[in-house]
Short mmCIF file of C-alpha atoms in Angstrom, two decimals:
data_model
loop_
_atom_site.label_atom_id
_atom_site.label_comp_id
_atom_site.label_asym_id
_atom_site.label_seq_id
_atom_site.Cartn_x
_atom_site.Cartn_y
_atom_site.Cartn_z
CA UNK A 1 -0.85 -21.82 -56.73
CA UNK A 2 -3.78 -21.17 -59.30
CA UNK A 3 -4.95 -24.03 -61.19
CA UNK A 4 -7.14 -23.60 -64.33
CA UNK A 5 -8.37 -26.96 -66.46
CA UNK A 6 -11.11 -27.25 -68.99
CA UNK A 7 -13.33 -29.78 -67.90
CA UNK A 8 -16.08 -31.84 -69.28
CA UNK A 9 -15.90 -31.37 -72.48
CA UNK A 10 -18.98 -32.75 -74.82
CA UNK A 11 -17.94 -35.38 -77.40
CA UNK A 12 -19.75 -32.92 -80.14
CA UNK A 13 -19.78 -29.17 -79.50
CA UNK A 14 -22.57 -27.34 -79.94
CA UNK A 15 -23.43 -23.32 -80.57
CA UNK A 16 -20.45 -21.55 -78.37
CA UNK A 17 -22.71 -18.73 -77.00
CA UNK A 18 -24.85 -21.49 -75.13
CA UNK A 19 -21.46 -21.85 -73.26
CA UNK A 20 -21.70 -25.50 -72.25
CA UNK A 21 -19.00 -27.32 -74.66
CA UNK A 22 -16.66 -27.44 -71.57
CA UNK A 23 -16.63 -26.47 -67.62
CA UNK A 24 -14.01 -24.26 -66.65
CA UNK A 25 -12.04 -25.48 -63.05
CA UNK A 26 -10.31 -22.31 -61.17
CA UNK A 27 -9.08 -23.16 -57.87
CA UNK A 28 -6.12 -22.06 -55.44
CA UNK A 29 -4.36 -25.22 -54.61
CA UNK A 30 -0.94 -25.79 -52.23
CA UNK A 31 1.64 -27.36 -53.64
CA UNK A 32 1.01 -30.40 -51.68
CA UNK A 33 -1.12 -33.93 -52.23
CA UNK A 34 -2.26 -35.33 -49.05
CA UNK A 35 -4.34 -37.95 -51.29
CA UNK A 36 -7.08 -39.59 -48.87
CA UNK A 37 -6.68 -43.26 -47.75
CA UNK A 38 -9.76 -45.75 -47.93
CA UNK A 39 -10.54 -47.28 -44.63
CA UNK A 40 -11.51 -50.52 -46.10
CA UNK A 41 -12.63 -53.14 -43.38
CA UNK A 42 -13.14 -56.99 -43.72
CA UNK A 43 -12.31 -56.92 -47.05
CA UNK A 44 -12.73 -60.70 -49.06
CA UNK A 45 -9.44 -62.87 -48.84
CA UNK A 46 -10.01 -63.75 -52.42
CA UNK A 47 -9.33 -60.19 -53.57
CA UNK A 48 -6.32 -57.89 -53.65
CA UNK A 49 -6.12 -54.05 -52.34
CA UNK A 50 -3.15 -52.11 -52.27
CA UNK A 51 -3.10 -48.08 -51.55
CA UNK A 52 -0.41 -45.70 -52.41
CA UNK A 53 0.88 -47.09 -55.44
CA UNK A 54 2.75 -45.09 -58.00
CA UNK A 55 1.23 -46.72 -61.13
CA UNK A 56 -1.53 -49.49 -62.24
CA UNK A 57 -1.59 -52.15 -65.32
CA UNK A 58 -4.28 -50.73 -67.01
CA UNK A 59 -5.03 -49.81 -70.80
CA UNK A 60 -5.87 -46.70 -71.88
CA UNK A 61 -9.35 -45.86 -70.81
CA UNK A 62 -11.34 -42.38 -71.81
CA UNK A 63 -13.32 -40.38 -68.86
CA UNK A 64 -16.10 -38.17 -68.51
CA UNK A 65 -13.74 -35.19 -66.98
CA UNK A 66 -11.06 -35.24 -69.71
CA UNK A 67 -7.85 -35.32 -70.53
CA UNK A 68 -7.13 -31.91 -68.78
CA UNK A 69 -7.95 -33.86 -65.26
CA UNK A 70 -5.26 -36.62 -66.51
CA UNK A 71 -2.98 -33.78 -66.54
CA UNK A 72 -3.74 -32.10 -63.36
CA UNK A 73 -3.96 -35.83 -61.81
CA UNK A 74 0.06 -36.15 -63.15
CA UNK A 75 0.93 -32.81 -61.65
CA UNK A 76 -0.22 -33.55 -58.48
CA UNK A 77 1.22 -37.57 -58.57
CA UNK A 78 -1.75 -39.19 -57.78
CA UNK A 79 -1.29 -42.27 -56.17
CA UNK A 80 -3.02 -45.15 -57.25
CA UNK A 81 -5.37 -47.65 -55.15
CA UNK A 82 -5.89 -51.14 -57.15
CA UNK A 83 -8.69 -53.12 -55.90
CA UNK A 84 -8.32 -56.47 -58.13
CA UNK A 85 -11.39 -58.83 -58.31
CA UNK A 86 -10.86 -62.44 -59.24
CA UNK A 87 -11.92 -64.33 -62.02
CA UNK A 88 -15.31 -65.99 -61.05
CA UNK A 89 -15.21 -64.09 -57.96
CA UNK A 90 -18.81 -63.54 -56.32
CA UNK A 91 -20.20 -61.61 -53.25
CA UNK A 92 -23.41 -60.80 -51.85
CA UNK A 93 -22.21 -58.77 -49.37
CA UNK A 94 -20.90 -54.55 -50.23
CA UNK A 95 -16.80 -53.85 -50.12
CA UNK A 96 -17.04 -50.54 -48.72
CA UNK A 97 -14.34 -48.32 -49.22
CA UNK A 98 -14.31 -45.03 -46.96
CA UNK A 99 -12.36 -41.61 -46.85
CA UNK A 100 -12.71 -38.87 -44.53
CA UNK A 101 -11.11 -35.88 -45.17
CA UNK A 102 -9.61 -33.35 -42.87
CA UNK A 103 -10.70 -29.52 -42.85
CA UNK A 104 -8.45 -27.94 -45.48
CA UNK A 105 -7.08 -31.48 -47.15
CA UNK A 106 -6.47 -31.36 -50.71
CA UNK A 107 -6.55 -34.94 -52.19
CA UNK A 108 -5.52 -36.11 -55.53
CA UNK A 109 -5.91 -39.77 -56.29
CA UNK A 110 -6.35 -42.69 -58.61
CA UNK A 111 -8.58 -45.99 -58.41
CA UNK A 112 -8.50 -49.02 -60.27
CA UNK A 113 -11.50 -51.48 -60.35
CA UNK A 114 -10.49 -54.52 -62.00
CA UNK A 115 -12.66 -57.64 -62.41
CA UNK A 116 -11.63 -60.67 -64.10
CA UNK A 117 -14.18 -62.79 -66.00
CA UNK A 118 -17.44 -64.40 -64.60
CA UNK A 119 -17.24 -61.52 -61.48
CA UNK A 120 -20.00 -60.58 -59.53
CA UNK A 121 -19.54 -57.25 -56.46
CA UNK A 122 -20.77 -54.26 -55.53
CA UNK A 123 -18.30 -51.88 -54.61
CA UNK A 124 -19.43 -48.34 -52.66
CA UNK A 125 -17.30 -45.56 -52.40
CA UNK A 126 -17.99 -43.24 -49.81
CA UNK A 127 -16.66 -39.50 -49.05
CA UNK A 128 -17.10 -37.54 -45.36
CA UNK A 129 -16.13 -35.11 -43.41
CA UNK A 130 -17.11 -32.26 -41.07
CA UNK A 131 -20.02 -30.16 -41.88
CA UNK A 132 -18.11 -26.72 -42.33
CA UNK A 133 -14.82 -28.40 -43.65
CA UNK A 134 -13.58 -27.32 -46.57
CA UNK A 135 -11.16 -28.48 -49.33
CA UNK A 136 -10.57 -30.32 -52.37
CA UNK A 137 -11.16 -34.15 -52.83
CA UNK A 138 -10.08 -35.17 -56.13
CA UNK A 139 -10.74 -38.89 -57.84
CA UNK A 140 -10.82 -40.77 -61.11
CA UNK A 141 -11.90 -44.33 -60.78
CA UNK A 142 -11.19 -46.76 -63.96
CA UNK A 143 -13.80 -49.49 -63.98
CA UNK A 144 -12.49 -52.77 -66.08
CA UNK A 145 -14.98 -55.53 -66.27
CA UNK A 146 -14.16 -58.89 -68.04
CA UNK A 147 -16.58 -60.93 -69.71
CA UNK A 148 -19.69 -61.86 -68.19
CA UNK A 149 -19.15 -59.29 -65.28
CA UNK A 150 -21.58 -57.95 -63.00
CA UNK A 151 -19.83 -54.78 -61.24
CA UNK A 152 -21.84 -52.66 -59.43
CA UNK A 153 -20.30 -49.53 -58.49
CA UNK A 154 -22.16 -47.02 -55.78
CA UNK A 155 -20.33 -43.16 -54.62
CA UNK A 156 -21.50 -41.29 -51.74
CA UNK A 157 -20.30 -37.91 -51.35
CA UNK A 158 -20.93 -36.52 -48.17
CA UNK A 159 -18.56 -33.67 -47.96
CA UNK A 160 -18.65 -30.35 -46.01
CA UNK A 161 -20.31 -27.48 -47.28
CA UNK A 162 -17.29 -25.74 -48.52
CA UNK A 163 -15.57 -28.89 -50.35
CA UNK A 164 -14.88 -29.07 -54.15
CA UNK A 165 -15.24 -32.28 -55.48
CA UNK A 166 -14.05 -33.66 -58.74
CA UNK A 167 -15.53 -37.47 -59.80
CA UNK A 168 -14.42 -38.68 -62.40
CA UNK A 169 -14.89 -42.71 -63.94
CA UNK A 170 -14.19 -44.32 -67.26
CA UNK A 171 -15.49 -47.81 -67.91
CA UNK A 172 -14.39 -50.67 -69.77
CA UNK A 173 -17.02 -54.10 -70.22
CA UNK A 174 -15.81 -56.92 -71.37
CA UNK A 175 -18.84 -59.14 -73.46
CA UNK A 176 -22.20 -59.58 -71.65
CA UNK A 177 -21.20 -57.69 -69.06
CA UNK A 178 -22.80 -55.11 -66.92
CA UNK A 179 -21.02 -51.69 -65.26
CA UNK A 180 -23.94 -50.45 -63.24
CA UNK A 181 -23.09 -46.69 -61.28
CA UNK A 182 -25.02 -45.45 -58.56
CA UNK A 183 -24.21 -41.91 -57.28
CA UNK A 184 -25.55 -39.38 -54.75
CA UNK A 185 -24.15 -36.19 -54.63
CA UNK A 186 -25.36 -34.71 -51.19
CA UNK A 187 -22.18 -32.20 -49.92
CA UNK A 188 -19.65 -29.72 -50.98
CA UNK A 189 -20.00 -26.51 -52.93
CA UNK A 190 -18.81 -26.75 -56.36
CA UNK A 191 -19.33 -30.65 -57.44
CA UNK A 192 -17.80 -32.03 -61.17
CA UNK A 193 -19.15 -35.31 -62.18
CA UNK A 194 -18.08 -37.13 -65.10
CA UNK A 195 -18.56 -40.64 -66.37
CA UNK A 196 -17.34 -42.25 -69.54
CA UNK A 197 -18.16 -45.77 -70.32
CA UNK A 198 -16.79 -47.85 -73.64
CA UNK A 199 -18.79 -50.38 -74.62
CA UNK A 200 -16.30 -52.40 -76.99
CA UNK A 201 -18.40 -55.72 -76.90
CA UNK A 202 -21.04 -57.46 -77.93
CA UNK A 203 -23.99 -57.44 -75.49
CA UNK A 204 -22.23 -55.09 -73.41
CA UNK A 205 -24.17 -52.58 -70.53
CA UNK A 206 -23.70 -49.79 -69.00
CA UNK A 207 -26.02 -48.88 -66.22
CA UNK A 208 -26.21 -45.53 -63.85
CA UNK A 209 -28.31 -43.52 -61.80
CA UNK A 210 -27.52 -40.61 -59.92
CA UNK A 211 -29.36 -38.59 -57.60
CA UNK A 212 -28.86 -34.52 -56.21
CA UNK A 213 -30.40 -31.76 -54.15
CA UNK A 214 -28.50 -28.18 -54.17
CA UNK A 215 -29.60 -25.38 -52.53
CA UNK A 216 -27.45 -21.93 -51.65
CA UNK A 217 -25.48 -20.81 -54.61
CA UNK A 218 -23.97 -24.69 -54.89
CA UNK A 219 -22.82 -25.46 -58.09
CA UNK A 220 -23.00 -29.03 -60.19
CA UNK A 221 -21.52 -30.01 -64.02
CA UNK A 222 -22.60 -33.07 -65.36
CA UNK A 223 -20.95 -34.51 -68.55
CA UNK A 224 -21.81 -38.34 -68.90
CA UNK A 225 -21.14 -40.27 -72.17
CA UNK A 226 -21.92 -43.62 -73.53
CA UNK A 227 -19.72 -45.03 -76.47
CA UNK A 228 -21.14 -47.92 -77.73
CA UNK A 229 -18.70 -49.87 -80.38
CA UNK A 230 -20.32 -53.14 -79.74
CA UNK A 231 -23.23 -55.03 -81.46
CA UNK A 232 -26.53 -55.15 -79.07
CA UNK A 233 -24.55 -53.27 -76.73
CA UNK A 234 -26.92 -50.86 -74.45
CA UNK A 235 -26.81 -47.81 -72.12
CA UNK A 236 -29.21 -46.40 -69.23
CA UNK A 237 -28.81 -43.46 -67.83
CA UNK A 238 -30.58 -41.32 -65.29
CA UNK A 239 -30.81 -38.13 -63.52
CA UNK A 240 -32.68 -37.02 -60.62
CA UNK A 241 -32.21 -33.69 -58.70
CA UNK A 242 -33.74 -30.78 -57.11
CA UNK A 243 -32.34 -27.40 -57.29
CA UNK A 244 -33.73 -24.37 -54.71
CA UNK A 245 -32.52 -21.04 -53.81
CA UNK A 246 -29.55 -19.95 -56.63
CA UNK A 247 -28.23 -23.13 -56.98
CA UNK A 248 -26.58 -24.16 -60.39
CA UNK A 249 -26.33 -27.38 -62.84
CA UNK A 250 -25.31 -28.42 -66.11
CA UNK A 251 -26.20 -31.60 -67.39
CA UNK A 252 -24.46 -32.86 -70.49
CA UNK A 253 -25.63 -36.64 -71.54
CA UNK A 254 -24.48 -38.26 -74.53
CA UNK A 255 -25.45 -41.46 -76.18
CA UNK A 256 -22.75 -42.29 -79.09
CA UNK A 257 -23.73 -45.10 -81.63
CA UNK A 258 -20.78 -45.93 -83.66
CA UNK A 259 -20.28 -47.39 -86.78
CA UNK A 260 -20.60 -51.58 -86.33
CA UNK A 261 -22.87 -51.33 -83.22
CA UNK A 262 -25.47 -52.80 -84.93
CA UNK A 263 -28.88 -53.79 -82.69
CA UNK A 264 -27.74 -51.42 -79.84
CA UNK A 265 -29.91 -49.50 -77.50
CA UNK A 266 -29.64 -46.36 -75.41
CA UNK A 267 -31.63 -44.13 -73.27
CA UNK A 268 -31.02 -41.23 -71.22
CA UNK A 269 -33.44 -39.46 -68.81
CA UNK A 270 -33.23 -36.09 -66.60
CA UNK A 271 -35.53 -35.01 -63.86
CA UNK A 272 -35.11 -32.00 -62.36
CA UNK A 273 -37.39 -30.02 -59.81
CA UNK A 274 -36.90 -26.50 -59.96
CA UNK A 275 -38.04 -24.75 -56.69
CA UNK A 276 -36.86 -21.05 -56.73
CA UNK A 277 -36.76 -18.82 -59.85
CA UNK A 278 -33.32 -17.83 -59.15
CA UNK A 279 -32.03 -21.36 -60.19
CA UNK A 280 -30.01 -21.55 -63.25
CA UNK A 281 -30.60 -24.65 -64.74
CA UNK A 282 -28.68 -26.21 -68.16
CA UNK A 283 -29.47 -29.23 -69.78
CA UNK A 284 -28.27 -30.78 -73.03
CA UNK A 285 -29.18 -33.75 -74.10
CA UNK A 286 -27.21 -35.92 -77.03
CA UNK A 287 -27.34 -38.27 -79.56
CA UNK A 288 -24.87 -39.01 -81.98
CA UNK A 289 -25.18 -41.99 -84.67
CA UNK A 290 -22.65 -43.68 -87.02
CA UNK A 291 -25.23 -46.83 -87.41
CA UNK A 292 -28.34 -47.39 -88.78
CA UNK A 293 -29.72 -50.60 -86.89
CA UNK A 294 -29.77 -48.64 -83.13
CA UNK A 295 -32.23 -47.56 -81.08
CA UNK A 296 -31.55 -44.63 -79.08
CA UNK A 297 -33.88 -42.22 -76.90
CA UNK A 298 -33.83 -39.40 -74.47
CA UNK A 299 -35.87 -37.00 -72.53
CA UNK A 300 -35.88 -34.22 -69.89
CA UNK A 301 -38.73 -33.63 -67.66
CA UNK A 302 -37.42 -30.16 -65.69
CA UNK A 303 -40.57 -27.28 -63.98
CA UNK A 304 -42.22 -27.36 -60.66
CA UNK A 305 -43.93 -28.89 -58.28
CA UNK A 306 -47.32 -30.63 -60.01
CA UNK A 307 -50.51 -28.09 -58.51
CA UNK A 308 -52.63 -31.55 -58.57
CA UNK A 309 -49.72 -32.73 -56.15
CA UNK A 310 -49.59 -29.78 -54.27
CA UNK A 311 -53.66 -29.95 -53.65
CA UNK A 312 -53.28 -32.86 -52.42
CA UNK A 313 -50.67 -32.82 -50.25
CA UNK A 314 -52.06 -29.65 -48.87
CA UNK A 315 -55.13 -31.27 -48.14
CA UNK A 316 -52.76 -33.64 -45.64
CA UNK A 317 -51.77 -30.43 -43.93
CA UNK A 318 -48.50 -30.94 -45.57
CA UNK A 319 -47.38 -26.83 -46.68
CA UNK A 320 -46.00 -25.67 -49.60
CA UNK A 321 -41.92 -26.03 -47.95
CA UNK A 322 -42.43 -29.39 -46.17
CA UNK A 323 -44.15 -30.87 -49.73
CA UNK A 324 -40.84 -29.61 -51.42
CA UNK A 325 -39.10 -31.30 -48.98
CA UNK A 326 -40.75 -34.54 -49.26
CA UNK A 327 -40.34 -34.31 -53.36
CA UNK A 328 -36.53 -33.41 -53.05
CA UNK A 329 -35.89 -35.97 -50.63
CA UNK A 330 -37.68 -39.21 -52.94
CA UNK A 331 -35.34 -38.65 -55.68
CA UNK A 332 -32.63 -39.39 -53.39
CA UNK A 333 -34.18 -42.28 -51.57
CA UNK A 334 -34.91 -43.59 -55.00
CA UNK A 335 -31.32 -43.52 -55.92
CA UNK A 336 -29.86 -44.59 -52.36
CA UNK A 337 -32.10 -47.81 -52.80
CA UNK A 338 -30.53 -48.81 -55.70
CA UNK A 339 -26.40 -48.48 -53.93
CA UNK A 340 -26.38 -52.14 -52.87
CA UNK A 341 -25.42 -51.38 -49.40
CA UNK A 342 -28.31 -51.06 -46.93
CA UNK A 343 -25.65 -49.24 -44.21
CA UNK A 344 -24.75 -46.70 -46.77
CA UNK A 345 -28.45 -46.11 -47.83
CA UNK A 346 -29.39 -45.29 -44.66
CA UNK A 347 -26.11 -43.16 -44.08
CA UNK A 348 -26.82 -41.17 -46.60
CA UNK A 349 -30.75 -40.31 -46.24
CA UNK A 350 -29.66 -39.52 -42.73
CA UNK A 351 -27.02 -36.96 -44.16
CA UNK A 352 -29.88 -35.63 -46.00
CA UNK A 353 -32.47 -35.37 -42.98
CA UNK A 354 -29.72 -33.61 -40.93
CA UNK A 355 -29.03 -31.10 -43.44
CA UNK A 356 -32.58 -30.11 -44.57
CA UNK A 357 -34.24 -30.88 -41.22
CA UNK A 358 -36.66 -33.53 -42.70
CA UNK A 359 -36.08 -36.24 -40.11
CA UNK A 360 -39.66 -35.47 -38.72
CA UNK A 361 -41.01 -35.95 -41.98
CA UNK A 362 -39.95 -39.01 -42.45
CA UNK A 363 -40.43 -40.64 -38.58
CA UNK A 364 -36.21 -39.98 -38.28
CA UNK A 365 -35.52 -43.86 -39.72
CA UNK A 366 -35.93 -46.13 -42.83
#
């Protein structure tokens, strides 16, 4: 069975012939869901998990991948996993959630993050399999933060080379409160991210980084929007990658003041190191206002390799590919710092060292 979705789609379009309004999704799919379970250890007694349910209390929430994901989520009955967070609820300590996938496993699925008021957790997501497995891994996450929430939520994707991998989040902070989203997207072939965060409240946050290397002819689309309703409410949000060989990426980032939002903020940031000509790189950048008291900014810094930087490492007998390396590999670490699990962190730059052969480099440990 062929399945074709528009995905991504940018709050505002711009000129058609630029041809990134939207991301087309064209995949050969069974007629099956084998939705991956999260092996989820130790978990807090105070909190509740449940897996494999067929629908979750939640309000309507907008996400970065669209409506046309909802739909293809419905076809396929997505189960739902609820992970419920007390009110006043507090942890030092990561809940780890973990799915590996089989060679060949399609999965569908639905998550529910819901923290009541006064919560505090970090919350990492993590995605594995075999190196030359492939298949589809399928998720939207719903993020609902009470007031005076602190959720931090990290995703790992660590997928074989042939996986297709569809994130998808939407966001919901309650008043001064704080969504902060930490992702590194290190496996699979074709990779659709998408984040939407509504920022109803007053002094409400949303926070993310997210961090990339693709080399081969791997392919990444980005959409990531910020709605901010509320008065002082702010957004941050940064990109990082590297892209070598034909690889291909389109970043959409949008930062939408509407009207009554007065005194709020937003910024948005890309970074991208372009290492082979062959690269097709897209980047658009937004910002949309309906207010007149906001502050909003964004920039793009996207070429090569700095020739100061390359002097100098060359002067280190460090050459041109292990320099490239060393760059490609920092944006990550700088991300995988930021997860709020030290065991995932270190997962993860492994992942990275295996694949690009950079454990030498970098003494093989943290």
């Amino acid at each position: 069975m062929k399945i074709e979705k528009t995905l991504n789609p940018l709050p505002a379009l711009t000129w058609n012939w630029l041809r990134m309004n939207r991301a087309k999704f064209e995949e050969e799919t069974s007629e099956t869901n084998k939705a991956a379970l999260f092996d989820a250890k130790d978990l807090p007694k105070e909190i509740s998990f449940a897996q494999g349910q067929k629908s979750a209390d939640i309000k309507e929430i907008p996400t970065g991948l669209g409506k046309s994901f909802d739909e293809l989520l419905d076809q396929k009955a997505a189960p739902w996993t609820v992970l419920e967070l007390p009110q006043g609820f507090k942890s030092q300590d990561a809940i780890v959630l973990r799915a590996r996938l089989d060679d060949g496993q399609e999965s569908f699925g639905r998550l529910l993050i819901k923290a009541g008021d006064n919560a505090e957790a970090t919350i990492a997501i993590e995605w594995s399999s075999e190196e030359k497995a492939k298949g589809i891994n399928a998720l939207q996450t719903k993020i609902v933060a009470g007031d005076n929430c602190k959720i931090r939520v990290s995703t790992i994707q660590l997928l074989g080379q042939d996986f297709v991998h569809l994130n998808d989040i939407g966001t919901s902070s309650g008043e001064n409160s704080l969504v902060d989203i930490s992702q590194l997207e290190l496996g699979a072939q074709k990779i659709y991210q998408g984040i939407r965060s509504t920022l109803t409240e007053y002094n409400s946050f949303f926070k993310h980084n997210m961090a990339y290397c693709l080399d081969k002819d791997r392919e990444l689309d980005m959409n990531f929007v910020a709605d901010q309703f509320g008065k002082k409410s702010k957004s941050d949000m940064n990109v990082y990658g590297t892209l070598t060989d034909s690889a291909k990426k389109t970043y959409r980032g949008t930062i939408d003041f509407k009207r009554g939002c007065k005194g709020a903020e937003g910024n948005e940031q890309e970074d991208t190191l372009l290492l082979s000509p062959d690269v097709v790189n897209k980047s658009i950048p937004l910002i949309l206002c309906d207010e007149e008291e906001v502050q909003g900014e964004h920039g793009a810094t996207i070429g090569r390799l700095d020739e100061s930087l390359l002097f100098y490492m060359k002067s280190r007998a460090i050459d041109l590919e292990n320099a490239q390396k060393m760059m490609a590999r920092s944006k990550i670490a700088r991300v995988a710092a930021l997860l709020g699990s030290e065991e995932e962190a270190k997962k993860a730059l492994d992942f990275f060292d295996a694949y690009y052969g950079t454990e030498e480099l970098n003494g093989g440990e943290e």
